[in-house]
Amino acid sequence: QVMEKYLQEKLEVMVQAEIHERINDFRKEMGGGGDEQLREEHGALRRLVGDLKAKLEAAERRAKGGGGSERAERAEAEAARLRDERDTLQARHDKLRAEMASHVGEKSKLVGELEGQVTQLKHKVSADRGVKERLAQVEKREEQREKEMGEMMDQLA
């Protein structure tokens, strides 16, 4: 039993490492495909948890059904193993759900930053338009002055 618990913990560590590796791979890809892969992984984990729950319930029913103490012990051991596996997968599922929420939060933050940049660019374009309009007015005034100067010169001559 001690050895089984040790192996179970070692398996959990390996599973966690695999999950983190996959999540990091998804983050690296982050080009939109990461969301779909996270959803697929999330769905697969949900199906696994559901399958394990069904197996666990069946094992518990067998254990309660009687039919000899050895058979009941085996069924109880199987039920305990399935409970452990279910708990492990549920933990993976919860972590993946948190990662998905984090992933969505990161994308929302990026969208917010981009919207801020767009707003800044709109203000800059608006300011540039105002500068161009003032420049056009100054040029018109200069042309008018040159025209007036030309008329004065013509009158003097």
PDB file of C-alpha atoms in Angstrom:
ATOM      1  CA  GLN A   1       0.000   0.000   0.000  1.00  0.00           C
ATOM      2  CA  VAL A   2       2.882   2.368   0.786  1.00  0.00           C
ATOM      3  CA  MET A   3       4.490   1.516  -2.542  1.00  0.00           C
ATOM      4  CA  GLU A   4       1.177   2.056  -4.343  1.00  0.00           C
ATOM      5  CA  LYS A   5       0.766   5.479  -2.702  1.00  0.00           C
ATOM      6  CA  TYR A   6       4.363   6.386  -3.641  1.00  0.00           C
ATOM      7  CA  LEU A   7       3.773   5.349  -7.260  1.00  0.00           C
ATOM      8  CA  GLN A   8       0.484   7.271  -7.311  1.00  0.00           C
ATOM      9  CA  GLU A   9       2.225  10.443  -6.081  1.00  0.00           C
ATOM     10  CA  LYS A  10       5.022   9.981  -8.609  1.00  0.00           C
ATOM     11  CA  LEU A  11       2.417   9.571 -11.360  1.00  0.00           C
ATOM     12  CA  GLU A  12       0.673  12.765 -10.227  1.00  0.00           C
ATOM     13  CA  VAL A  13       3.956  14.687 -10.399  1.00  0.00           C
ATOM     14  CA  MET A  14       4.560  13.380 -13.913  1.00  0.00           C
ATOM     15  CA  VAL A  15       1.008  14.263 -14.960  1.00  0.00           C
ATOM     16  CA  GLN A  16       1.372  17.795 -13.549  1.00  0.00           C
ATOM     17  CA  ALA A  17       4.659  18.245 -15.422  1.00  0.00           C
ATOM     18  CA  GLU A  18       2.992  17.093 -18.644  1.00  0.00           C
ATOM     19  CA  ILE A  19       0.077  19.483 -18.111  1.00  0.00           C
ATOM     20  CA  HIS A  20       2.395  22.433 -17.492  1.00  0.00           C
ATOM     21  CA  GLU A  21       4.432  21.519 -20.553  1.00  0.00           C
ATOM     22  CA  ARG A  22       1.300  21.397 -22.717  1.00  0.00           C
ATOM     23  CA  ILE A  23       0.015  24.675 -21.324  1.00  0.00           C
ATOM     24  CA  ASN A  24       3.363  26.348 -22.004  1.00  0.00           C
ATOM     25  CA  ASP A  25       3.294  24.978 -25.561  1.00  0.00           C
ATOM     26  CA  PHE A  26      -0.207  26.432 -26.001  1.00  0.00           C
ATOM     27  CA  ARG A  27       0.946  29.795 -24.691  1.00  0.00           C
ATOM     28  CA  LYS A  28       3.845  29.806 -27.144  1.00  0.00           C
ATOM     29  CA  GLU A  29       1.492  29.159 -30.037  1.00  0.00           C
ATOM     30  CA  MET A  30      -1.047  31.748 -28.739  1.00  0.00           C
ATOM     31  CA  GLY A  31      -1.978  32.593 -32.327  1.00  0.00           C
ATOM     32  CA  GLY A  32      -5.637  31.790 -31.728  1.00  0.00           C
ATOM     33  CA  GLY A  33      -5.115  28.044 -32.167  1.00  0.00           C
ATOM     34  CA  GLY A  34      -4.105  27.830 -28.519  1.00  0.00           C
ATOM     35  CA  ASP A  35      -7.663  28.552 -27.428  1.00  0.00           C
ATOM     36  CA  GLU A  36      -9.045  25.696 -29.512  1.00  0.00           C
ATOM     37  CA  GLN A  37      -6.420  23.265 -28.228  1.00  0.00           C
ATOM     38  CA  LEU A  38      -7.157  24.287 -24.643  1.00  0.00           C
ATOM     39  CA  ARG A  39     -10.857  23.693 -25.252  1.00  0.00           C
ATOM     40  CA  GLU A  40     -10.144  20.255 -26.751  1.00  0.00           C
ATOM     41  CA  GLU A  41      -7.912  19.307 -23.823  1.00  0.00           C
ATOM     42  CA  HIS A  42     -10.559  20.612 -21.423  1.00  0.00           C
ATOM     43  CA  GLY A  43     -13.233  18.486 -23.126  1.00  0.00           C
ATOM     44  CA  ALA A  44     -11.007  15.395 -23.089  1.00  0.00           C
ATOM     45  CA  LEU A  45     -10.389  15.822 -19.368  1.00  0.00           C
ATOM     46  CA  ARG A  46     -14.099  16.259 -18.722  1.00  0.00           C
ATOM     47  CA  ARG A  47     -14.827  13.024 -20.603  1.00  0.00           C
ATOM     48  CA  LEU A  48     -12.096  11.206 -18.654  1.00  0.00           C
ATOM     49  CA  VAL A  49     -13.509  12.433 -15.353  1.00  0.00           C
ATOM     50  CA  GLY A  50     -16.989  11.295 -16.429  1.00  0.00           C
ATOM     51  CA  ASP A  51     -15.705   7.842 -17.439  1.00  0.00           C
ATOM     52  CA  LEU A  52     -13.880   7.478 -14.153  1.00  0.00           C
ATOM     53  CA  LYS A  53     -16.957   8.482 -12.189  1.00  0.00           C
ATOM     54  CA  ALA A  54     -18.967   5.798 -14.002  1.00  0.00           C
ATOM     55  CA  LYS A  55     -16.275   3.169 -13.332  1.00  0.00           C
ATOM     56  CA  LEU A  56     -16.068   4.233  -9.701  1.00  0.00           C
ATOM     57  CA  GLU A  57     -19.816   3.950  -9.236  1.00  0.00           C
ATOM     58  CA  ALA A  58     -19.787   0.499 -10.859  1.00  0.00           C
ATOM     59  CA  ALA A  59     -16.919  -0.645  -8.619  1.00  0.00           C
ATOM     60  CA  GLU A  60     -18.705   0.667  -5.533  1.00  0.00           C
ATOM     61  CA  ARG A  61     -21.897  -1.154  -6.559  1.00  0.00           C
ATOM     62  CA  ARG A  62     -19.908  -4.374  -7.020  1.00  0.00           C
ATOM     63  CA  ALA A  63     -18.304  -3.904  -3.611  1.00  0.00           C
ATOM     64  CA  LYS A  64     -21.684  -3.417  -1.959  1.00  0.00           C
ATOM     65  CA  GLY A  65     -23.209  -6.310  -3.889  1.00  0.00           C
ATOM     66  CA  GLY A  66     -21.380  -8.914  -1.808  1.00  0.00           C
ATOM     67  CA  GLY A  67     -20.315 -12.239  -3.292  1.00  0.00           C
ATOM     68  CA  GLY A  68     -17.356 -13.084  -1.060  1.00  0.00           C
ATOM     69  CA  SER A  69     -14.944 -11.082   1.006  1.00  0.00           C
ATOM     70  CA  GLU A  70     -12.029 -11.452  -1.446  1.00  0.00           C
ATOM     71  CA  ARG A  71     -14.173 -10.193  -4.289  1.00  0.00           C
ATOM     72  CA  ALA A  72     -15.436  -7.329  -2.125  1.00  0.00           C
ATOM     73  CA  GLU A  73     -11.870  -6.409  -1.149  1.00  0.00           C
ATOM     74  CA  ARG A  74     -10.793  -6.362  -4.802  1.00  0.00           C
ATOM     75  CA  ALA A  75     -13.798  -4.247  -5.716  1.00  0.00           C
ATOM     76  CA  GLU A  76     -13.096  -1.865  -2.823  1.00  0.00           C
ATOM     77  CA  ALA A  77      -9.427  -1.601  -3.851  1.00  0.00           C
ATOM     78  CA  GLU A  78     -10.496  -0.901  -7.429  1.00  0.00           C
ATOM     79  CA  ALA A  79     -12.965   1.718  -6.184  1.00  0.00           C
ATOM     80  CA  ALA A  80     -10.239   3.377  -4.094  1.00  0.00           C
ATOM     81  CA  ARG A  81      -7.857   3.395  -7.064  1.00  0.00           C
ATOM     82  CA  LEU A  82     -10.553   4.884  -9.277  1.00  0.00           C
ATOM     83  CA  ARG A  83     -11.350   7.536  -6.650  1.00  0.00           C
ATOM     84  CA  ASP A  84      -7.676   8.519  -6.547  1.00  0.00           C
ATOM     85  CA  GLU A  85      -7.522   8.635 -10.323  1.00  0.00           C
ATOM     86  CA  ARG A  86     -10.736  10.674 -10.441  1.00  0.00           C
ATOM     87  CA  ASP A  87      -9.365  13.145  -7.883  1.00  0.00           C
ATOM     88  CA  THR A  88      -6.133  13.481  -9.859  1.00  0.00           C
ATOM     89  CA  LEU A  89      -8.010  14.115 -13.090  1.00  0.00           C
ATOM     90  CA  GLN A  90     -10.356  16.538 -11.359  1.00  0.00           C
ATOM     91  CA  ALA A  91      -7.327  18.483 -10.138  1.00  0.00           C
ATOM     92  CA  ARG A  92      -5.927  18.513 -13.689  1.00  0.00           C
ATOM     93  CA  HIS A  93      -9.313  19.651 -14.955  1.00  0.00           C
ATOM     94  CA  ASP A  94      -9.488  22.475 -12.403  1.00  0.00           C
ATOM     95  CA  LYS A  95      -5.963  23.643 -13.215  1.00  0.00           C
ATOM     96  CA  LEU A  96      -6.703  23.585 -16.932  1.00  0.00           C
ATOM     97  CA  ARG A  97      -9.879  25.592 -16.353  1.00  0.00           C
ATOM     98  CA  ALA A  98      -7.825  28.166 -14.412  1.00  0.00           C
ATOM     99  CA  GLU A  99      -5.255  28.258 -17.214  1.00  0.00           C
ATOM    100  CA  MET A 100      -8.022  28.837 -19.756  1.00  0.00           C
ATOM    101  CA  ALA A 101      -9.356  31.728 -17.682  1.00  0.00           C
ATOM    102  CA  SER A 102      -5.843  33.146 -17.445  1.00  0.00           C
ATOM    103  CA  HIS A 103      -5.372  32.724 -21.197  1.00  0.00           C
ATOM    104  CA  VAL A 104      -8.625  34.575 -21.886  1.00  0.00           C
ATOM    105  CA  GLY A 105      -7.585  37.284 -19.406  1.00  0.00           C
ATOM    106  CA  GLU A 106      -4.259  37.754 -21.185  1.00  0.00           C
ATOM    107  CA  LYS A 107      -6.015  38.086 -24.542  1.00  0.00           C
ATOM    108  CA  SER A 108      -8.494  40.587 -23.064  1.00  0.00           C
ATOM    109  CA  LYS A 109      -5.593  42.610 -21.685  1.00  0.00           C
ATOM    110  CA  LEU A 110      -3.918  42.637 -25.111  1.00  0.00           C
ATOM    111  CA  VAL A 111      -7.176  43.738 -26.744  1.00  0.00           C
ATOM    112  CA  GLY A 112      -7.480  46.546 -24.187  1.00  0.00           C
ATOM    113  CA  GLU A 113      -3.939  47.699 -24.889  1.00  0.00           C
ATOM    114  CA  LEU A 114      -4.592  47.660 -28.643  1.00  0.00           C
ATOM    115  CA  GLU A 115      -7.799  49.644 -28.189  1.00  0.00           C
ATOM    116  CA  GLY A 116      -5.819  52.211 -26.180  1.00  0.00           C
ATOM    117  CA  GLN A 117      -3.255  52.482 -28.961  1.00  0.00           C
ATOM    118  CA  VAL A 118      -6.017  52.916 -31.556  1.00  0.00           C
ATOM    119  CA  THR A 119      -7.528  55.720 -29.465  1.00  0.00           C
ATOM    120  CA  GLN A 120      -4.129  57.426 -29.233  1.00  0.00           C
ATOM    121  CA  LEU A 121      -3.687  57.149 -33.003  1.00  0.00           C
ATOM    122  CA  LYS A 122      -7.156  58.628 -33.580  1.00  0.00           C
ATOM    123  CA  HIS A 123      -6.261  61.600 -31.359  1.00  0.00           C
ATOM    124  CA  LYS A 124      -2.976  62.040 -33.224  1.00  0.00           C
ATOM    125  CA  VAL A 125      -4.723  61.933 -36.615  1.00  0.00           C
ATOM    126  CA  SER A 126      -7.251  64.475 -35.364  1.00  0.00           C
ATOM    127  CA  ALA A 127      -4.440  66.731 -34.106  1.00  0.00           C
ATOM    128  CA  ASP A 128      -2.584  66.349 -37.423  1.00  0.00           C
ATOM    129  CA  ARG A 129      -5.742  67.392 -39.266  1.00  0.00           C
ATOM    130  CA  GLY A 130      -5.972  70.517 -37.092  1.00  0.00           C
ATOM    131  CA  VAL A 131      -2.328  71.381 -37.822  1.00  0.00           C
ATOM    132  CA  LYS A 132      -2.902  70.932 -41.566  1.00  0.00           C
ATOM    133  CA  GLU A 133      -5.952  73.206 -41.452  1.00  0.00           C
ATOM    134  CA  ARG A 134      -4.006  75.929 -39.609  1.00  0.00           C
ATOM    135  CA  LEU A 135      -1.120  75.574 -42.076  1.00  0.00           C
ATOM    136  CA  ALA A 136      -3.537  75.995 -44.996  1.00  0.00           C
ATOM    137  CA  GLN A 137      -4.937  79.160 -43.365  1.00  0.00           C
ATOM    138  CA  VAL A 138      -1.424  80.573 -42.880  1.00  0.00           C
ATOM    139  CA  GLU A 139      -0.574  79.824 -46.528  1.00  0.00           C
ATOM    140  CA  LYS A 140      -3.763  81.584 -47.673  1.00  0.00           C
ATOM    141  CA  ARG A 141      -2.881  84.632 -45.563  1.00  0.00           C
ATOM    142  CA  GLU A 142       0.637  84.674 -47.027  1.00  0.00           C
ATOM    143  CA  GLU A 143      -0.746  84.504 -50.568  1.00  0.00           C
ATOM    144  CA  GLN A 144      -3.159  87.316 -49.732  1.00  0.00           C
ATOM    145  CA  ARG A 145      -0.311  89.472 -48.348  1.00  0.00           C
ATOM    146  CA  GLU A 146       1.838  88.771 -51.409  1.00  0.00           C
ATOM    147  CA  LYS A 147      -1.073  89.725 -53.628  1.00  0.00           C
ATOM    148  CA  GLU A 148      -1.607  92.951 -51.638  1.00  0.00           C
ATOM    149  CA  MET A 149       2.135  93.709 -51.780  1.00  0.00           C
ATOM    150  CA  GLY A 150       2.072  93.150 -55.544  1.00  0.00           C
ATOM    151  CA  GLU A 151      -0.872  95.533 -55.912  1.00  0.00           C
ATOM    152  CA  MET A 152       0.916  98.183 -53.797  1.00  0.00           C
ATOM    153  CA  MET A 153       4.045  97.853 -55.892  1.00  0.00           C
ATOM    154  CA  ASP A 154       1.963  98.225 -59.045  1.00  0.00           C
ATOM    155  CA  GLN A 155       0.335 101.384 -57.623  1.00  0.00           C
ATOM    156  CA  LEU A 156       3.711 102.856 -56.681  1.00  0.00           C
ATOM    157  CA  ALA A 157       5.099 102.214 -60.125  1.00  0.00           C
TER     158      ALA A 157
END
